[in-house]
mmCIF file of C-alpha atoms in Angstrom:
data_model
loop_
_atom_site.group_PDB
_atom_site.id
_atom_site.type_symbol
_atom_site.label_atom_id
_atom_site.label_comp_id
_atom_site.label_asym_id
_atom_site.label_seq_id
_atom_site.Cartn_x
_atom_site.Cartn_y
_atom_site.Cartn_z
ATOM 1 C CA UNK A 163 54.417 33.707 135.014
ATOM 2 C CA UNK A 164 50.932 32.706 136.054
ATOM 3 C CA UNK A 165 48.888 31.049 133.337
ATOM 4 C CA UNK A 166 45.365 29.694 133.378
ATOM 5 C CA UNK A 167 44.249 27.917 130.225
ATOM 6 C CA UNK A 168 40.664 26.748 129.865
ATOM 7 C CA UNK A 169 39.505 24.058 127.475
ATOM 8 C CA UNK A 170 36.477 21.885 126.840
ATOM 9 C CA UNK A 171 33.961 24.412 125.576
ATOM 10 C CA UNK A 172 31.787 23.795 122.558
ATOM 11 C CA UNK A 173 28.247 23.394 121.307
ATOM 12 C CA UNK A 174 25.915 21.082 123.231
ATOM 13 C CA UNK A 175 22.207 20.387 123.060
ATOM 14 C CA UNK A 176 19.857 21.364 125.883
ATOM 15 C CA UNK A 177 19.960 18.696 128.557
ATOM 16 C CA UNK A 178 23.466 17.677 127.573
ATOM 17 C CA UNK A 179 26.719 17.647 129.512
ATOM 18 C CA UNK A 180 30.151 19.154 129.140
ATOM 19 C CA UNK A 181 33.313 19.169 131.246
ATOM 20 C CA UNK A 182 35.560 22.213 131.306
ATOM 21 C CA UNK A 183 39.194 22.106 132.366
ATOM 22 C CA UNK A 184 41.546 24.840 133.506
ATOM 23 C CA UNK A 185 45.273 24.069 133.434
ATOM 24 C CA UNK A 186 47.244 26.216 135.858
ATOM 25 C CA UNK A 187 50.943 27.034 135.911
ATOM 26 C CA UNK A 188 53.340 29.574 137.343
ATOM 27 C CA UNK A 189 52.101 29.415 140.940
ATOM 28 C CA UNK A 190 51.530 26.902 143.728
ATOM 29 C CA UNK A 191 48.109 25.725 142.573
ATOM 30 C CA UNK A 192 47.443 23.707 145.733
ATOM 31 C CA UNK A 193 47.630 26.874 147.870
ATOM 32 C CA UNK A 194 44.863 28.881 146.190
ATOM 33 C CA UNK A 195 41.116 28.805 146.031
ATOM 34 C CA UNK A 196 39.805 28.707 142.483
ATOM 35 C CA UNK A 197 36.605 29.883 140.837
ATOM 36 C CA UNK A 198 34.579 29.646 137.682
ATOM 37 C CA UNK A 199 32.981 32.882 136.449
ATOM 38 C CA UNK A 200 30.855 33.141 133.323
ATOM 39 C CA UNK A 201 29.751 35.866 130.963
ATOM 40 C CA UNK A 202 26.793 35.455 128.643
ATOM 41 C CA UNK A 203 27.189 37.123 125.228
ATOM 42 C CA UNK A 204 26.996 40.882 125.627
ATOM 43 C CA UNK A 205 26.229 40.575 129.350
ATOM 44 C CA UNK A 206 28.003 41.070 132.657
ATOM 45 C CA UNK A 207 30.010 38.754 134.861
ATOM 46 C CA UNK A 208 28.368 36.041 136.953
ATOM 47 C CA UNK A 209 30.178 34.036 139.606
ATOM 48 C CA UNK A 210 29.466 30.315 139.164
ATOM 49 C CA UNK A 211 31.435 28.177 141.618
ATOM 50 C CA UNK A 212 34.322 28.081 144.108
ATOM 51 C CA UNK A 213 36.558 25.345 145.470
ATOM 52 C CA UNK A 214 38.910 25.767 148.394
ATOM 53 C CA UNK A 215 42.632 25.262 147.895
ATOM 54 C CA UNK A 216 42.491 21.729 149.278
ATOM 55 C CA UNK A 217 39.173 20.797 147.704
ATOM 56 C CA UNK A 218 37.526 20.521 151.117
ATOM 57 C CA UNK A 219 34.652 22.890 150.412
ATOM 58 C CA UNK A 220 32.714 23.801 147.301
ATOM 59 C CA UNK A 221 30.108 26.485 146.733
ATOM 60 C CA UNK A 222 27.773 27.254 143.858
ATOM 61 C CA UNK A 223 25.559 29.996 142.539
ATOM 62 C CA UNK A 224 21.873 29.162 142.894
ATOM 63 C CA UNK A 225 21.541 29.211 139.103
ATOM 64 C CA UNK A 226 23.794 26.137 138.724
ATOM 65 C CA UNK A 227 23.402 24.328 142.047
ATOM 66 C CA UNK A 228 22.570 20.668 141.571
ATOM 67 C CA UNK A 229 23.638 20.718 137.911
ATOM 68 C CA UNK A 230 27.296 21.802 137.977
ATOM 69 C CA UNK A 231 30.163 20.270 139.957
ATOM 70 C CA UNK A 232 33.502 21.952 140.569
ATOM 71 C CA UNK A 233 36.551 19.844 141.337
ATOM 72 C CA UNK A 234 40.324 20.018 141.252
ATOM 73 C CA UNK A 235 43.324 17.745 140.937
ATOM 74 C CA UNK A 236 46.215 19.384 142.750
ATOM 75 C CA UNK A 237 48.617 16.721 141.471
ATOM 76 C CA UNK A 238 47.803 17.817 137.915
ATOM 77 C CA UNK A 239 47.389 21.551 138.635
ATOM 78 C CA UNK A 240 43.994 21.410 137.008
ATOM 79 C CA UNK A 241 40.552 22.766 137.850
ATOM 80 C CA UNK A 242 37.364 21.256 136.425
ATOM 81 C CA UNK A 243 33.718 22.146 135.961
ATOM 82 C CA UNK A 244 31.331 19.320 135.175
ATOM 83 C CA UNK A 245 28.170 20.786 133.679
ATOM 84 C CA UNK A 246 25.056 18.609 133.422
ATOM 85 C CA UNK A 247 21.457 19.304 132.396
ATOM 86 C CA UNK A 248 22.603 22.283 130.382
ATOM 87 C CA UNK A 249 20.126 24.985 129.450
ATOM 88 C CA UNK A 250 20.117 27.717 126.849
ATOM 89 C CA UNK A 251 20.734 30.252 129.600
ATOM 90 C CA UNK A 252 24.043 28.551 130.423
ATOM 91 C CA UNK A 253 25.439 29.809 127.112
ATOM 92 C CA UNK A 254 28.445 31.945 128.042
ATOM 93 C CA UNK A 255 32.182 32.315 128.065
ATOM 94 C CA UNK A 256 33.445 30.462 131.116
ATOM 95 C CA UNK A 257 36.526 31.786 132.866
ATOM 96 C CA UNK A 258 38.563 30.147 135.582
ATOM 97 C CA UNK A 259 39.977 32.638 138.056
ATOM 98 C CA UNK A 260 42.496 32.460 140.876
ATOM 99 C CA UNK A 261 42.081 33.912 144.356
ATOM 100 C CA UNK A 262 44.587 36.680 144.962
ATOM 101 C CA UNK A 263 45.395 35.536 148.483
ATOM 102 C CA UNK A 264 46.560 32.010 149.244
ATOM 103 C CA UNK A 265 44.369 30.126 151.691
ATOM 104 C CA UNK A 266 42.573 33.411 152.189
ATOM 105 C CA UNK A 267 39.065 34.136 153.359
ATOM 106 C CA UNK A 268 38.420 36.914 150.858
ATOM 107 C CA UNK A 269 37.863 36.021 147.246
ATOM 108 C CA UNK A 270 38.812 38.388 144.495
ATOM 109 C CA UNK A 271 40.775 37.496 141.425
ATOM 110 C CA UNK A 272 44.236 38.502 140.305
ATOM 111 C CA UNK A 273 44.488 36.108 137.353
ATOM 112 C CA UNK A 274 41.905 34.892 134.882
ATOM 113 C CA UNK A 275 42.087 32.477 131.998
ATOM 114 C CA UNK A 276 41.235 33.502 128.445
ATOM 115 C CA UNK A 277 37.830 31.866 128.668
ATOM 116 C CA UNK A 278 36.121 29.032 126.812
ATOM 117 C CA UNK A 279 32.783 29.431 125.048
ATOM 118 C CA UNK A 280 29.925 27.106 125.869
ATOM 119 C CA UNK A 281 26.915 27.256 123.560
ATOM 120 C CA UNK A 282 23.755 25.381 124.481
ATOM 121 C CA UNK A 283 21.558 25.091 121.442
ATOM 122 C CA UNK A 284 19.551 22.556 119.502
ATOM 123 C CA UNK B 256 22.294 37.417 148.576
ATOM 124 C CA UNK B 257 24.068 40.753 148.327
ATOM 125 C CA UNK B 258 23.043 42.692 145.233
ATOM 126 C CA UNK B 259 25.445 45.151 143.610
ATOM 127 C CA UNK B 260 24.076 48.067 141.612
ATOM 128 C CA UNK B 261 26.450 50.001 139.388
ATOM 129 C CA UNK B 262 25.776 53.381 137.857
ATOM 130 C CA UNK B 263 25.800 54.639 135.253
ATOM 131 C CA UNK B 264 25.531 51.616 132.958
ATOM 132 C CA UNK B 265 27.408 53.580 130.325
ATOM 133 C CA UNK B 266 29.037 56.953 129.903
ATOM 134 C CA UNK B 267 30.775 58.967 127.226
ATOM 135 C CA UNK B 268 33.882 60.901 128.100
ATOM 136 C CA UNK B 269 36.884 62.520 126.494
ATOM 137 C CA UNK B 270 40.574 61.907 127.011
ATOM 138 C CA UNK B 271 41.666 63.875 130.054
ATOM 139 C CA UNK B 272 38.237 63.827 131.726
ATOM 140 C CA UNK B 273 37.717 62.806 135.320
ATOM 141 C CA UNK B 274 35.364 59.823 135.450
ATOM 142 C CA UNK B 275 33.485 58.460 138.452
ATOM 143 C CA UNK B 276 31.621 55.150 138.597
ATOM 144 C CA UNK B 277 29.422 54.202 141.552
ATOM 145 C CA UNK B 278 28.644 50.829 143.054
ATOM 146 C CA UNK B 279 25.969 50.357 145.719
ATOM 147 C CA UNK B 280 25.563 47.193 147.767
ATOM 148 C CA UNK B 281 22.216 45.988 149.103
ATOM 149 C CA UNK B 282 23.805 45.774 152.572
ATOM 150 C CA UNK B 283 27.009 46.970 154.176
ATOM 151 C CA UNK B 284 30.090 45.174 152.853
ATOM 152 C CA UNK B 285 32.834 46.694 155.036
ATOM 153 C CA UNK B 286 35.097 47.727 152.154
ATOM 154 C CA UNK B 287 35.148 44.161 150.773
ATOM 155 C CA UNK B 288 35.018 45.428 147.219
ATOM 156 C CA UNK B 289 37.132 44.917 144.123
ATOM 157 C CA UNK B 290 37.084 46.736 140.802
ATOM 158 C CA UNK B 291 37.937 45.188 137.419
ATOM 159 C CA UNK B 292 38.492 46.523 133.936
ATOM 160 C CA UNK B 293 37.468 44.442 130.926
ATOM 161 C CA UNK B 294 38.265 45.145 127.295
ATOM 162 C CA UNK B 295 36.354 43.461 124.440
ATOM 163 C CA UNK B 296 37.274 39.811 123.993
ATOM 164 C CA UNK B 297 39.570 39.819 127.011
ATOM 165 C CA UNK B 298 39.389 38.589 130.573
ATOM 166 C CA UNK B 299 38.809 41.117 133.345
ATOM 167 C CA UNK B 300 41.807 42.731 135.004
ATOM 168 C CA UNK B 301 41.954 43.503 138.733
ATOM 169 C CA UNK B 302 42.378 47.236 139.408
ATOM 170 C CA UNK B 303 41.632 47.703 143.103
ATOM 171 C CA UNK B 304 40.664 45.625 146.131
ATOM 172 C CA UNK B 305 39.617 46.446 149.678
ATOM 173 C CA UNK B 306 37.751 49.337 148.059
ATOM 174 C CA UNK B 307 40.822 51.553 147.753
ATOM 175 C CA UNK B 308 43.987 49.458 147.464
ATOM 176 C CA UNK B 309 45.623 49.666 144.074
ATOM 177 C CA UNK B 310 46.739 46.376 142.560
ATOM 178 C CA UNK B 311 50.414 46.245 141.650
ATOM 179 C CA UNK B 312 51.093 47.677 138.208
ATOM 180 C CA UNK B 313 47.844 49.614 137.946
ATOM 181 C CA UNK B 314 48.321 53.320 137.125
ATOM 182 C CA UNK B 315 47.775 55.752 139.981
ATOM 183 C CA UNK B 316 45.094 57.631 138.025
ATOM 184 C CA UNK B 317 42.751 54.873 139.215
ATOM 185 C CA UNK B 318 41.476 55.259 142.760
ATOM 186 C CA UNK B 319 38.687 53.911 144.887
ATOM 187 C CA UNK B 320 36.773 55.125 147.885
ATOM 188 C CA UNK B 321 33.657 54.502 149.899
ATOM 189 C CA UNK B 322 32.301 52.762 152.931
ATOM 190 C CA UNK B 323 29.251 50.894 154.111
ATOM 191 C CA UNK B 324 27.098 50.333 151.053
ATOM 192 C CA UNK B 325 28.413 53.001 148.653
ATOM 193 C CA UNK B 326 31.673 52.883 146.710
ATOM 194 C CA UNK B 327 33.237 54.759 143.821
ATOM 195 C CA UNK B 328 35.912 54.158 141.227
ATOM 196 C CA UNK B 329 37.544 57.325 139.923
ATOM 197 C CA UNK B 330 39.788 57.743 136.911
ATOM 198 C CA UNK B 331 41.464 61.100 137.438
ATOM 199 C CA UNK B 332 42.453 61.749 133.822
ATOM 200 C CA UNK B 333 41.004 59.346 131.275
ATOM 201 C CA UNK B 334 43.528 57.876 128.872
ATOM 202 C CA UNK B 335 42.837 56.209 125.479
ATOM 203 C CA UNK B 336 43.609 52.777 126.923
ATOM 204 C CA UNK B 337 40.984 53.262 129.664
ATOM 205 C CA UNK B 338 38.017 52.915 127.346
ATOM 206 C CA UNK B 339 36.566 49.638 128.571
ATOM 207 C CA UNK B 340 33.861 48.168 130.796
ATOM 208 C CA UNK B 341 34.322 48.337 134.551
ATOM 209 C CA UNK B 342 32.832 45.963 137.117
ATOM 210 C CA UNK B 343 32.658 46.041 140.880
ATOM 211 C CA UNK B 344 32.595 42.799 142.883
ATOM 212 C CA UNK B 345 31.745 42.311 146.540
ATOM 213 C CA UNK B 346 33.535 39.635 148.519
ATOM 214 C CA UNK B 347 32.013 40.375 151.923
ATOM 215 C CA UNK B 348 29.960 37.205 151.552
ATOM 216 C CA UNK B 349 32.925 35.104 150.303
ATOM 217 C CA UNK B 350 32.694 32.611 148.710
ATOM 218 C CA UNK B 351 29.258 33.676 147.494
ATOM 219 C CA UNK B 352 30.312 36.532 145.254
ATOM 220 C CA UNK B 353 28.393 39.054 143.207
ATOM 221 C CA UNK B 354 29.357 41.522 140.518
ATOM 222 C CA UNK B 355 27.812 44.800 139.555
ATOM 223 C CA UNK B 356 26.172 45.044 136.161
ATOM 224 C CA UNK B 357 29.085 46.911 134.604
ATOM 225 C CA UNK B 358 29.783 50.420 133.340
ATOM 226 C CA UNK B 359 30.892 50.882 129.753
ATOM 227 C CA UNK B 360 33.174 53.885 129.278
ATOM 228 C CA UNK B 361 33.039 55.097 125.696
ATOM 229 C CA UNK B 362 34.776 57.822 123.746
ATOM 230 C CA UNK B 363 32.835 61.056 123.381
#
């Protein structure tokens, strides 16, 4: 069965860095676009970043552009999110999510991880 | 950017009620809309995509409709397990995606 398991969350000071990982299993990871979506405490969902199945293209929300970097290692079935220059407003649960359609042009998510909490606080 | 406005932000309903949630896009999105259900402390679950296509395993009491900028999610007969928060998501501008603000369905 499909599993997405995030790790790497924690408490970090403003201006600090953190790298999240998402270990995937149960599907052909190298065939699917992958996303990071976050949810601030008590708030709604916010799309953060996308990487194509082959890593050839990456896209970011304006709120994180220039500070966050999405990447993937298809040999390790793992998705990453490098987060630099963190701000208090980046505090959220971060989910990795899988595109429903392989190599597709429409992005909606059929599987999500359990989420990892990132807290930016001094 | 395409903005998604959901209404209402919350509602109270009883088991057996018919519930309708609306999502309005700031521009036409050609049925490129998904709906998710999220329970507290859990990841969202895909219910429908392409505005009206039911994801495998989702009960048929969930349905979706709409066109252009206006879309609805309907639960025909609310069940105890349906009390949750519901989100719409447009993917017309893939990969730049946006979610609605959410609708919390509570027990009356």
